[in-house]
Coordinates of C-alpha atoms and ligand atoms in Angstrom, one line a residue:
M8 CA -9.3 -3.2 -2.2
C9 CA -11.4 -5.4 -0.1
G10 CA -10.4 -8.1 2.4
I11 CA -11.3 -11.7 1.8
A12 CA -10.9 -14.4 4.4
G13 CA -11.9 -18.1 4.7
V14 CA -11.3 -20.6 7.5
I15 CA -11.9 -24.3 7.4
S16 CA -11.4 -26.6 10.4
L17 CA -12.8 -29.5 12.3
G18 CA -13.9 -27.1 15.0
E19 CA -16.1 -24.0 15.0
V20 CA -14.6 -21.2 12.9
A21 CA -16.7 -18.1 13.4
E22 CA -14.5 -16.3 16.0
R23 CA -11.4 -16.9 14.0
L24 CA -13.1 -15.7 10.8
V25 CA -14.1 -12.5 12.5
K26 CA -10.5 -12.0 13.7
C27 CA -9.3 -12.6 10.2
I28 CA -11.4 -9.8 8.6
H29 CA -10.6 -7.6 11.6
N30 CA -6.9 -8.0 10.7
L31 CA -7.8 -7.1 7.1
E32 CA -9.8 -4.0 7.8
Y33 CA -7.1 -1.7 6.5
R34 CA -8.0 -3.0 3.0
G35 CA -11.6 -1.7 3.3
Y36 CA -14.0 -1.1 6.0
D37 CA -17.3 0.3 4.8
S38 CA -19.3 -2.9 5.3
C39 CA -18.6 -6.6 6.1
G40 CA -20.1 -10.0 6.4
V41 CA -19.7 -13.7 7.1
A42 CA -21.1 -16.8 5.4
M43 CA -21.0 -20.3 7.0
V44 CA -22.1 -23.8 6.0
N45 CA -23.3 -25.9 8.9
G46 CA -24.9 -29.0 7.5
G47 CA -28.1 -27.5 6.2
P48 CA -29.2 -27.0 2.6
Q49 CA -28.4 -23.3 2.7
V50 CA -25.3 -21.2 3.5
H51 CA -26.0 -18.8 6.3
V52 CA -25.0 -15.2 5.7
R53 CA -24.9 -12.3 8.1
K54 CA -23.7 -8.9 6.9
N55 CA -24.2 -5.1 7.3
I56 CA -22.6 -1.7 6.8
G57 CA -20.0 -0.5 9.2
A58 CA -16.6 -1.6 10.6
V59 CA -16.0 -5.2 11.6
G60 CA -16.2 -4.6 15.4
E61 CA -19.6 -2.9 15.2
V62 CA -21.2 -5.2 12.6
S63 CA -19.9 -8.3 14.2
E64 CA -21.5 -7.3 17.5
K65 CA -24.8 -6.2 15.9
E66 CA -25.1 -9.2 13.6
R67 CA -23.7 -11.6 16.3
F68 CA -21.2 -13.1 13.8
S69 CA -19.6 -15.2 16.5
T70 CA -22.8 -17.1 17.2
L71 CA -22.9 -18.5 13.6
S72 CA -22.1 -22.2 13.9
G73 CA -20.0 -24.1 11.3
H74 CA -16.6 -25.5 10.4
T75 CA -16.3 -23.8 7.0
G76 CA -16.8 -20.1 6.5
I77 CA -15.8 -17.1 4.4
A78 CA -15.9 -13.5 5.3
H79 CA -15.3 -10.1 3.7
T80 CA -14.6 -6.5 4.6
R81 CA -15.6 -4.1 1.8
W82 CA -14.3 -0.9 0.2
A83 CA -17.1 -0.1 -2.3
T84 CA -16.3 0.1 -6.0
H85 CA -19.6 -1.0 -7.7
G86 CA -22.8 -0.1 -5.8
A87 CA -23.3 2.1 -2.8
V88 CA -22.4 1.2 0.8
T89 CA -25.6 -0.7 1.7
K90 CA -26.4 -4.0 3.5
E91 CA -27.5 -5.5 0.1
N92 CA -24.2 -4.6 -1.5
A93 CA -22.1 -6.0 1.3
H94 CA -20.4 -9.4 0.8
P95 CA -20.8 -12.4 0.9
H96 CA -23.4 -12.7 -1.9
S97 CA -25.7 -15.7 -2.3
S98 CA -27.2 -17.6 -5.1
C99 CA -31.0 -17.7 -5.6
G100 CA -31.2 -21.0 -3.7
A101 CA -28.8 -19.7 -1.0
D102 CA -26.8 -22.8 -1.5
F103 CA -23.7 -20.9 -2.8
S104 CA -22.0 -17.9 -1.2
I105 CA -19.2 -15.8 -2.6
T106 CA -16.8 -13.1 -1.6
H107 CA -14.9 -11.1 -4.2
N108 CA -12.2 -8.5 -4.5
G109 CA -11.6 -6.8 -7.9
I110 CA -13.8 -5.7 -10.7
I111 CA -15.8 -7.9 -13.1
S112 CA -15.8 -5.8 -16.3
N113 CA -18.4 -7.8 -18.2
H114 CA -20.8 -7.9 -15.3
E115 CA -23.6 -6.0 -17.0
R116 CA -23.7 -8.4 -19.9
L117 CA -23.7 -11.4 -17.6
R118 CA -26.3 -9.9 -15.3
S119 CA -28.7 -9.3 -18.2
R120 CA -28.3 -12.9 -19.4
L121 CA -28.7 -14.4 -16.0
S122 CA -31.7 -12.2 -15.2
R123 CA -33.4 -13.3 -18.5
D124 CA -32.7 -16.9 -17.4
G125 CA -34.7 -16.2 -14.1
H126 CA -32.0 -15.3 -11.6
N127 CA -33.0 -12.8 -9.0
F128 CA -30.4 -10.1 -8.2
V129 CA -30.6 -8.3 -4.9
S130 CA -27.5 -6.1 -5.1
D131 CA -25.9 -3.5 -7.4
T132 CA -22.6 -5.2 -7.3
D133 CA -20.5 -6.8 -10.1
T134 CA -19.8 -9.6 -7.6
E135 CA -23.3 -11.0 -7.5
V136 CA -23.1 -12.3 -11.1
I137 CA -20.4 -14.7 -10.1
V138 CA -22.5 -16.6 -7.6
H139 CA -25.5 -16.8 -10.0
L140 CA -23.2 -18.0 -12.8
V141 CA -21.9 -20.8 -10.6
E142 CA -25.5 -21.7 -9.5
D143 CA -26.5 -21.8 -13.2
Y144 CA -23.6 -24.1 -14.2
F145 CA -24.2 -26.3 -11.2
K146 CA -27.8 -27.0 -12.4
K147 CA -26.3 -28.1 -15.7
T148 CA -23.3 -30.1 -14.4
N149 CA -24.2 -31.2 -10.9
S150 CA -20.5 -30.7 -10.0
V151 CA -19.4 -27.8 -7.9
E152 CA -15.9 -27.9 -9.3
K153 CA -17.0 -27.9 -12.9
A154 CA -19.6 -25.2 -12.2
F155 CA -16.9 -23.0 -10.5
V156 CA -14.5 -23.4 -13.3
A157 CA -17.1 -22.8 -16.0
A158 CA -18.2 -19.6 -14.3
I159 CA -14.7 -18.3 -13.8
R160 CA -13.9 -18.9 -17.4
E161 CA -16.7 -16.4 -18.3
L162 CA -15.4 -13.6 -16.2
E163 CA -13.5 -10.7 -17.6
G164 CA -11.7 -8.2 -15.3
T165 CA -9.8 -8.8 -12.1
Y166 CA -10.8 -11.0 -9.2
A167 CA -9.9 -12.9 -6.1
V168 CA -12.9 -15.1 -5.1
A169 CA -13.6 -17.4 -2.2
M170 CA -16.7 -19.6 -2.4
I171 CA -18.4 -22.0 -0.1
T172 CA -21.4 -24.2 -0.8
S173 CA -23.8 -26.5 1.1
H174 CA -23.2 -29.1 -1.7
E175 CA -19.6 -29.5 -0.6
P176 CA -19.5 -28.3 3.0
D177 CA -15.9 -29.4 3.6
R178 CA -14.0 -27.2 1.2
I179 CA -13.5 -23.7 0.2
F180 CA -13.1 -22.9 -3.6
C181 CA -11.0 -20.0 -4.6
V182 CA -9.4 -18.4 -7.6
R183 CA -7.5 -15.3 -8.5
K184 CA -6.7 -13.1 -11.4
E185 CA -4.7 -9.9 -10.8
S186 CA -6.0 -9.6 -7.3
P187 CA -4.2 -11.1 -4.4
L188 CA -5.2 -14.4 -2.7
I189 CA -3.1 -16.8 -0.6
I190 CA -3.6 -20.0 1.3
G191 CA -2.5 -20.3 4.9
L192 CA -1.7 -23.8 6.3
G193 CA -2.3 -24.0 10.0
A194 CA -2.0 -26.8 12.6
D195 CA -5.7 -27.2 13.2
A196 CA -7.2 -25.2 10.3
N197 CA -6.5 -23.9 6.8
Y198 CA -7.1 -20.4 5.5
V199 CA -7.6 -18.4 2.4
A200 CA -7.1 -14.6 2.5
S201 CA -6.2 -11.5 0.6
D202 CA -3.0 -11.4 2.5
F203 CA -1.2 -13.1 5.4
N204 CA -2.3 -10.5 8.0
A205 CA -5.6 -12.2 8.1
F206 CA -4.2 -15.4 9.6
I207 CA -0.8 -14.3 11.0
D208 CA -2.0 -15.1 14.5
H209 CA -2.3 -18.8 13.5
T210 CA 0.3 -19.6 10.9
K211 CA 3.2 -18.3 8.8
R212 CA 3.1 -21.2 6.3
V213 CA 1.6 -19.9 3.1
V214 CA 1.0 -21.1 -0.5
F215 CA 0.6 -18.5 -3.3
I216 CA -2.1 -18.9 -5.9
E217 CA -1.1 -17.5 -9.3
D218 CA -3.2 -15.8 -11.9
D219 CA -5.7 -18.1 -13.6
E220 CA -5.3 -20.8 -11.0
Y221 CA -8.0 -22.1 -8.7
A222 CA -7.6 -23.9 -5.5
Q223 CA -9.7 -26.1 -3.2
V224 CA -8.9 -26.0 0.5
T225 CA -10.0 -28.4 3.1
H226 CA -9.2 -28.5 6.8
D227 CA -6.0 -30.5 6.2
S228 CA -5.2 -30.3 2.5
H229 CA -5.1 -28.0 -0.5
S230 CA -4.9 -28.5 -4.2
I231 CA -4.2 -26.0 -7.0
K232 CA -5.2 -26.4 -10.7
S233 CA -5.0 -24.3 -13.8
I234 CA -8.3 -22.7 -14.9
S235 CA -7.5 -23.1 -18.6
T236 CA -6.1 -26.7 -18.6
G237 CA -7.6 -28.2 -15.4
E238 CA -4.1 -29.7 -14.8
P239 CA -2.9 -29.8 -11.1
V240 CA -0.2 -27.3 -10.2
A241 CA 2.6 -28.0 -7.7
R242 CA 3.5 -25.1 -5.5
D243 CA 6.0 -24.8 -2.7
V244 CA 4.9 -23.9 0.8
L245 CA 6.7 -20.8 2.0
E246 CA 7.5 -19.7 5.6
L247 CA 6.9 -16.0 6.1
P248 CA 9.5 -14.2 8.1
W249 CA 7.0 -12.0 10.0
D250 CA 5.1 -12.8 13.2
S251 CA 1.9 -11.5 14.7
E252 CA 3.7 -9.5 17.3
M253 CA 5.4 -7.6 14.5
A254 CA 2.0 -6.8 13.1
Q255 CA 0.5 -5.5 16.3
K256 CA 0.6 -2.1 17.9
G257 CA 3.0 -2.9 20.6
G258 CA 1.7 -0.3 23.0
F259 CA 1.4 2.6 20.6
P260 CA -1.9 4.3 20.2
H261 CA -1.8 4.0 16.4
Y262 CA 0.0 1.9 13.9
M263 CA 1.0 5.1 12.2
L264 CA 3.0 6.2 15.2
K265 CA 4.4 2.7 15.8
E266 CA 5.6 2.6 12.2
I267 CA 7.1 6.1 12.4
Y268 CA 9.0 4.9 15.4
E269 CA 10.2 1.7 13.6
Q270 CA 12.1 3.8 11.1
P271 CA 15.5 3.5 12.7
I272 CA 15.2 -0.3 12.4
V273 CA 13.9 0.0 8.9
V274 CA 16.7 2.2 7.7
N275 CA 19.2 -0.2 9.1
S276 CA 17.6 -3.1 7.3
A277 CA 17.6 -1.1 4.1
L278 CA 21.3 -0.4 4.6
D279 CA 22.0 -4.0 5.3
I280 CA 20.6 -5.3 2.1
D281 CA 23.3 -7.3 0.3
E282 CA 25.6 -5.0 -1.6
E283 CA 25.7 -7.5 -4.6
R284 CA 21.9 -7.1 -5.0
I285 CA 22.2 -3.3 -5.0
R286 CA 25.2 -3.5 -7.4
D287 CA 23.4 -5.8 -9.8
L288 CA 20.3 -3.6 -10.1
A289 CA 22.6 -0.5 -10.3
R290 CA 24.4 -2.2 -13.2
Q291 CA 21.1 -2.7 -15.0
T292 CA 20.1 0.9 -14.5
V293 CA 23.3 1.9 -16.2
E294 CA 23.0 -0.6 -19.1
K295 CA 19.4 0.3 -19.9
T296 CA 17.3 3.4 -20.1
L297 CA 15.7 3.7 -16.7
T298 CA 12.1 4.6 -15.8
I299 CA 11.1 4.5 -12.1
T300 CA 7.4 4.2 -11.3
G301 CA 5.1 4.1 -8.4
V302 CA 1.9 5.9 -7.4
G303 CA 0.9 8.1 -4.4
T304 CA 3.7 8.0 -2.0
T305 CA 5.8 5.6 -4.1
F306 CA 5.6 8.1 -7.1
Y307 CA 7.0 10.8 -4.8
I308 CA 9.7 8.3 -3.7
S309 CA 10.4 7.6 -7.4
Q310 CA 10.8 11.3 -8.0
F311 CA 13.2 11.5 -5.0
A312 CA 15.2 8.7 -6.7
Q313 CA 15.1 10.7 -10.0
Y314 CA 17.0 13.5 -8.2
M315 CA 19.4 11.1 -6.6
F316 CA 20.2 9.5 -9.9
S317 CA 20.6 12.9 -11.5
L318 CA 22.8 14.3 -8.6
Y319 CA 24.9 11.2 -8.0
G320 CA 24.1 8.5 -10.6
G321 CA 25.3 10.3 -13.7
A322 CA 22.0 10.2 -15.6
T323 CA 18.4 11.4 -15.0
P324 CA 15.8 8.6 -15.3
L325 CA 12.2 9.2 -16.0
A326 CA 9.9 9.1 -13.0
L327 CA 6.3 8.3 -14.0
S328 CA 3.3 8.0 -11.9
S329 CA 2.2 4.4 -12.6
D330 CA -1.5 5.4 -13.2
E331 CA -0.3 7.5 -16.2
F332 CA 2.5 5.1 -17.2
R333 CA 0.8 3.6 -20.2
H334 CA -0.1 7.0 -21.7
L335 CA 3.5 8.2 -21.6
A336 CA 5.9 5.2 -21.7
Q337 CA 7.9 4.8 -24.9
M338 CA 10.1 1.8 -24.5
G339 CA 11.5 -1.4 -25.7
K340 CA 14.3 -4.0 -25.1
E341 CA 16.7 -1.2 -24.2
S342 CA 14.6 -0.1 -21.2
L343 CA 14.4 -1.0 -17.6
V344 CA 11.3 -0.2 -15.5
L345 CA 11.9 -0.1 -11.8
A346 CA 8.7 -0.2 -9.8
V347 CA 8.4 0.9 -6.2
S348 CA 5.6 -0.5 -4.0
Q349 CA 5.0 -1.3 -0.4
S350 CA 2.3 -3.9 -1.0
G351 CA 3.4 -5.2 -4.4
E352 CA -0.3 -5.4 -5.2
T353 CA -1.1 -1.9 -6.4
Y354 CA -3.2 -2.2 -9.6
D355 CA -1.8 0.9 -11.3
T356 CA 1.8 -0.2 -10.7
L357 CA 1.1 -3.8 -11.7
T358 CA -0.5 -2.5 -14.9
A359 CA 2.5 -0.3 -15.6
L360 CA 4.8 -3.3 -15.3
R361 CA 2.7 -5.4 -17.5
H362 CA 2.6 -2.7 -20.1
A363 CA 6.4 -2.4 -19.9
Q364 CA 6.8 -6.2 -20.3
K365 CA 4.5 -6.1 -23.3
L366 CA 6.8 -3.5 -24.9
G367 CA 9.8 -5.7 -24.3
A368 CA 11.3 -3.8 -21.4
S369 CA 13.1 -5.5 -18.5
T370 CA 11.4 -5.0 -15.1
A371 CA 12.6 -4.7 -11.5
A372 CA 10.9 -3.8 -8.3
I373 CA 11.5 -2.7 -4.8
V374 CA 8.7 -4.3 -2.7
N375 CA 8.0 -4.8 0.9
V376 CA 5.7 -7.8 0.7
M377 CA 7.4 -11.1 -0.1
G378 CA 5.4 -13.2 -2.5
S379 CA 3.2 -10.3 -3.7
S380 CA 2.2 -10.2 -7.3
M381 CA 4.8 -7.6 -8.2
A382 CA 7.5 -9.6 -6.4
R383 CA 6.7 -12.6 -8.5
M384 CA 6.4 -10.9 -11.9
V385 CA 9.6 -8.8 -12.2
D386 CA 12.9 -9.9 -13.6
S387 CA 14.8 -8.5 -10.6
L388 CA 13.6 -7.9 -7.1
I389 CA 14.8 -6.2 -4.0
L390 CA 12.8 -7.0 -0.9
Q391 CA 12.7 -4.1 1.5
G392 CA 12.5 -6.2 4.7
S393 CA 10.6 -3.3 6.5
G394 CA 8.2 -5.7 8.3
P395 CA 4.4 -5.4 8.0
E396 CA 3.1 -1.9 7.5
I397 CA -0.5 -1.9 8.8
C398 CA -1.5 1.8 8.9
V399 CA -3.0 2.8 5.6
L400 CA -0.5 5.6 5.3
S401 CA 3.0 4.6 4.2
T402 CA 5.7 5.9 6.4
K403 CA 8.4 3.4 7.3
A404 CA 8.1 1.6 3.9
A405 CA 8.6 4.9 2.1
M406 CA 11.7 5.7 4.2
S407 CA 13.2 2.3 3.4
Q408 CA 12.5 2.8 -0.3
M409 CA 14.3 6.2 -0.2
I410 CA 17.4 4.6 1.3
I411 CA 17.5 1.6 -1.0
L412 CA 17.0 3.9 -4.1
T413 CA 19.8 6.2 -2.8
R414 CA 22.1 3.2 -2.5
I415 CA 21.3 2.2 -6.1
A416 CA 21.8 5.7 -7.4
L417 CA 25.2 6.0 -5.7
E418 CA 26.3 2.7 -7.0
A419 CA 25.2 3.7 -10.5
G420 CA 27.3 6.8 -10.1
V421 CA 30.3 4.6 -9.3
I422 CA 29.7 2.3 -12.2
R423 CA 29.4 5.3 -14.6
G424 CA 32.5 6.8 -13.1
V425 CA 30.8 10.1 -12.2
I426 CA 31.6 9.6 -8.4
S427 CA 34.4 7.7 -6.8
R428 CA 33.9 4.7 -4.6
K429 CA 35.3 6.9 -1.8
V430 CA 32.5 9.5 -2.3
A431 CA 29.9 6.8 -2.5
N432 CA 31.1 5.2 0.8
A433 CA 31.2 8.6 2.4
R434 CA 27.5 9.2 1.5
I435 CA 26.6 5.7 2.8
K436 CA 28.3 6.6 6.0
D437 CA 26.1 9.7 6.2
L438 CA 23.0 7.5 5.8
R439 CA 24.2 5.3 8.7
V440 CA 23.7 8.3 11.0
I441 CA 20.0 8.5 10.1
P442 CA 18.7 5.8 12.6
E443 CA 20.2 7.4 15.7
T444 CA 19.2 10.8 14.5
I445 CA 15.6 9.7 14.0
E446 CA 15.7 8.3 17.5
R447 CA 16.7 11.7 18.7
I448 CA 13.9 13.4 16.7
L449 CA 11.4 11.1 18.1
N450 CA 12.6 11.6 21.7
E451 CA 13.5 15.2 21.7
K452 CA 11.3 16.9 19.0
S453 CA 7.9 15.1 19.2
G454 CA 6.6 17.3 22.0
F455 CA 7.4 20.5 20.1
I456 CA 6.0 19.2 16.8
H457 CA 2.8 18.2 18.7
T458 CA 2.5 21.7 20.1
I459 CA 2.8 23.2 16.7
A460 CA 0.3 20.8 15.3
K461 CA -2.2 21.7 18.0
A462 CA -1.6 25.5 17.6
Q463 CA -2.1 25.3 13.8
S464 CA -4.9 22.7 13.8
H465 CA -7.5 25.5 12.8
I466 CA -5.7 26.0 9.5
N467 CA -7.4 24.3 6.5
H468 CA -4.8 25.0 3.8
W469 CA -1.1 24.1 3.8
L470 CA 1.7 24.5 1.2
F471 CA 4.7 22.2 1.5
L472 CA 7.7 23.6 -0.4
G473 CA 11.1 22.3 -1.3
R474 CA 13.7 22.6 -4.0
E475 CA 15.8 19.9 -5.7
R476 CA 15.7 16.6 -3.7
Y477 CA 13.6 18.4 -1.0
Y478 CA 10.8 19.0 -3.5
P479 CA 9.6 15.3 -3.6
V480 CA 9.9 15.2 0.2
A481 CA 7.6 18.3 0.2
R482 CA 5.1 16.5 -2.1
E483 CA 5.2 13.3 0.0
S484 CA 4.7 15.3 3.2
A485 CA 1.7 17.2 1.7
L486 CA 0.2 13.8 0.8
K487 CA 0.6 12.6 4.4
M488 CA -1.1 15.7 5.7
K489 CA -4.1 15.3 3.3
E490 CA -4.5 11.6 3.8
V491 CA -4.5 11.5 7.6
S492 CA -5.9 14.9 8.6
Y493 CA -8.3 15.6 5.7
V494 CA -6.7 19.1 5.6
H495 CA -6.0 20.5 2.2
A496 CA -2.3 20.4 1.5
E497 CA -0.2 21.0 -1.7
G498 CA 3.4 20.1 -2.3
M499 CA 5.4 22.0 -4.9
P500 CA 8.8 23.2 -5.8
S501 CA 9.5 26.5 -3.9
G502 CA 10.5 28.1 -7.2
F503 CA 7.1 27.3 -8.7
L504 CA 5.2 29.3 -6.0
K505 CA 5.7 32.7 -7.5
H506 CA 4.2 31.4 -10.8
G507 CA 0.6 31.5 -9.5
T508 CA 0.1 29.8 -6.2
I509 CA 1.5 32.7 -4.3
A510 CA -1.8 34.5 -4.9
L511 CA -3.3 32.2 -2.2
I512 CA -0.9 33.2 0.5
D513 CA -2.6 35.0 3.4
E514 CA -3.0 34.4 7.1
K515 CA -5.3 31.4 6.4
M516 CA -2.7 29.5 4.3
N517 CA 0.3 28.0 6.2
S518 CA 3.6 27.0 4.5
V519 CA 6.1 24.4 5.5
V520 CA 9.6 24.9 3.9
F521 CA 12.1 22.1 3.8
M522 CA 15.3 24.0 4.1
P523 CA 18.6 22.7 2.7
P524 CA 21.6 22.9 5.0
K525 CA 23.7 26.0 4.7
E526 CA 26.5 24.1 3.1
Q527 CA 24.3 23.8 0.0
K528 CA 24.7 27.5 -0.2
E529 CA 23.1 28.3 -3.6
L530 CA 20.1 26.1 -2.8
Y531 CA 19.9 27.5 0.7
D532 CA 19.8 31.1 -0.6
I533 CA 17.3 30.5 -3.3
S534 CA 15.1 28.6 -0.8
M535 CA 15.3 31.6 1.6
S536 CA 14.0 33.9 -1.2
S537 CA 10.8 31.8 -1.3
V538 CA 10.5 32.2 2.4
E539 CA 10.8 36.0 2.0
E540 CA 8.1 36.0 -0.6
I541 CA 5.7 34.2 1.7
R542 CA 6.6 36.4 4.7
A543 CA 6.0 39.6 2.6
R544 CA 2.4 38.4 2.1
G545 CA 1.7 37.7 5.8
G546 CA 1.7 33.9 5.7
Y547 CA 2.8 31.6 8.5
I548 CA 6.0 29.7 7.7
L549 CA 7.2 26.6 9.4
G550 CA 10.8 25.9 8.6
I551 CA 12.2 22.3 8.9
M552 CA 16.0 22.3 9.0
L553 CA 19.0 20.7 10.6
E554 CA 20.7 22.3 13.6
E555 CA 23.6 24.4 12.3
K556 CA 25.9 27.1 13.7
G557 CA 24.0 30.2 14.7
K558 CA 20.3 30.7 15.4
P559 CA 17.7 29.8 12.7
P560 CA 16.7 32.8 10.7
A561 CA 14.1 34.9 12.6
I562 CA 11.9 35.2 9.4
F563 CA 10.3 31.8 10.1
S564 CA 7.1 31.8 12.3
D565 CA 8.3 28.5 13.8
V566 CA 11.3 26.3 13.2
I567 CA 11.6 22.6 13.8
T568 CA 15.3 22.3 14.3
L569 CA 16.5 18.7 13.8
P570 CA 19.6 17.4 15.6
K571 CA 23.0 18.0 13.9
A572 CA 23.6 15.5 11.1
P573 CA 25.5 15.3 7.8
A574 CA 23.9 17.5 5.2
F575 CA 23.2 14.4 3.0
A576 CA 20.9 13.0 5.7
A577 CA 18.7 16.1 5.8
P578 CA 15.7 15.2 3.5
Y579 CA 15.2 11.8 5.2
L580 CA 15.2 13.4 8.6
Q581 CA 12.9 16.2 7.5
M582 CA 10.4 13.6 6.2
V583 CA 10.2 12.2 9.8
A584 CA 9.4 15.6 11.2
A585 CA 6.7 16.1 8.6
Q586 CA 5.2 12.7 9.3
L587 CA 4.9 13.7 13.0
L588 CA 3.4 17.0 12.0
S589 CA 0.7 15.2 10.0
Y590 CA 0.2 12.6 12.7
F591 CA -0.3 15.1 15.5
T592 CA -2.6 17.3 13.4
A593 CA -4.8 14.3 12.8
V594 CA -4.7 13.4 16.5
T595 CA -5.8 16.9 17.4
L596 CA -8.6 16.8 14.8
K597 CA -9.6 13.3 16.1
R598 CA -9.2 11.6 12.7
N599 CA -9.4 7.9 12.0
I600 CA -5.6 7.7 11.9
D601 CA -4.8 4.2 10.8
R602 CA -7.8 3.9 8.5
P603 CA -8.6 7.4 7.0
R604 CA -11.9 7.7 5.3
S605 CA -12.2 6.5 1.7
L606 CA -8.6 5.0 1.7
A607 CA -7.4 1.5 1.6
K608 CA -4.0 0.1 2.2
S609 CA -3.7 -1.8 -1.0
V610 CA -5.4 -0.2 -4.0
T611 CA -6.0 -3.2 -6.2
V612 CA -8.5 -1.6 -8.6
A613 CA -8.1 0.7 -11.6
Ligands
LIG18 O1 1.4 -0.5 -1.9 P1 2.0 0.6 -2.7 O2 3.3 1.2 -2.2 O3 2.2 0.3 -4.2 O4 0.9 1.8 -2.7 C1 1.0 2.9 -3.5 C2 0.0 4.0 -3.0 O5 -1.3 3.5 -3.0 C3 0.3 4.4 -1.5 O6 1.6 4.9 -1.4 C4 -0.7 5.5 -1.0 O7 -0.4 6.7 -1.7 C5 -0.6 5.6 0.5 N1 -1.9 5.8 1.0 C6 0.4 6.6 0.9 O8 0.4 6.8 2.3

């Protein structure tokens, strides 16, 4: 949930360090800080509340001198957003400084013990116990490494920690357990960070630290050891396929818009994923009882997949929100749990996978971030190849997941014999039209969608409605609207409306209806009856539909008519229109688009 960075070099590191946490700001941005060793007996810490740019200027981060530093950008979990609670946290003697991401569940017990032993706590955070524990053990062992390991062994919960100390000014100590942390190997410096975005401007060479391992990083070396045995661990250096240009805005005002515009490329990448990988996973979904899981957007994408499996794959899998997974999942050796995650680090989804593994189920994942925790823990993996998604909101990654899951569902249908290879190929051909049609939506429809967004920006309540496969698209679109514009939005099946929610319809409640193409006649007709129900109550209705013969029905208040395309492509294209609607609403309302309030890109806490 927070962003950790560390830089160690023979030269000054302050400016690089600030850039690193700037690059990590999408992980958290309520406060930040920097700690540096520079030869003296104490570690120098500067921190405050606010975003990196503002605090860095106010606290003059770049004037801190030193070759070894750590930094942090916070998203509060324990303790309010205050200067005291901002990281890094220091020991009583200010000779150790620590940054942490995760939650120490036994922090209260440790804090009481350390306080009794004379340690002075200055924050309300769980993190602060770690640095006092290390200080305590250092007094007993006079070895930083021994003290670090002894302290970590006492921690319960989840953590990624980076530590520097004036006793060993030429190294950064770090450890992880269920929170991400990686090492970056540069030409003139080495790095530790929550993810590669921190140091992507400097190196693509990374080393992953696994759970219960700690590492020591110097300016030109690194070593990893097991926390439990103390034995050295050999780990390969990997080369990441992404570069810094791919992670930058490239002329767009916001990452969200850039990422919406990248969807044609992303769809092609998803369609280019090796057929054998898709077939292999499809085979497993047929051989086992399938549950698909994700949370937030990826839960809605899982629900979309549930419909695709049901309509084309010959069986309806369970789709469970990963935060509720362990309360519902009944499974064993005969089960397969397929997780969907952009980051591969989402706590709820990781926990669901661990629970499934404990019950004996096989696991698989569709993940965008190579080397992420999820990518490494599952039995089968499909890497999305969507490139870095920086905006807190998931757009292009979600689109790619929809395409990949559709491919798997179609293949499962062929394996089960419920659809022919010819039909599956025809549907894949339909999907191949999506990239060029998205281009046309972006070029030809953005202006109109912007106009609607502006005209309706005074509305505080939206309903997003759809039936069948359009229903999860409606839910996902409502989530996008909420997240980025802070406007209340609910997604639901159109048929559900009349069972209660219809009581809310008036001129202050707008509805968006995802209309199926006319060739899905029954579905089209039944969707229209929901439109009639809303109209009868005086509500504004925005229809999103493909261009078809004849004029769109006059009953809609406004219609976003999408370029002609195969009926099968409709939900994917409608999702793009809804993304633009949310984006332009947020632009009109002057929201913090790439980093909406209270949200973080990678939710690594319970
Ligand atoms: O990284 P993940 O895909 O596992 O993230 C899951 C959710 O936290 C994420 O989709 C969240 O709902 C986004 N803010 C959606 O835009």
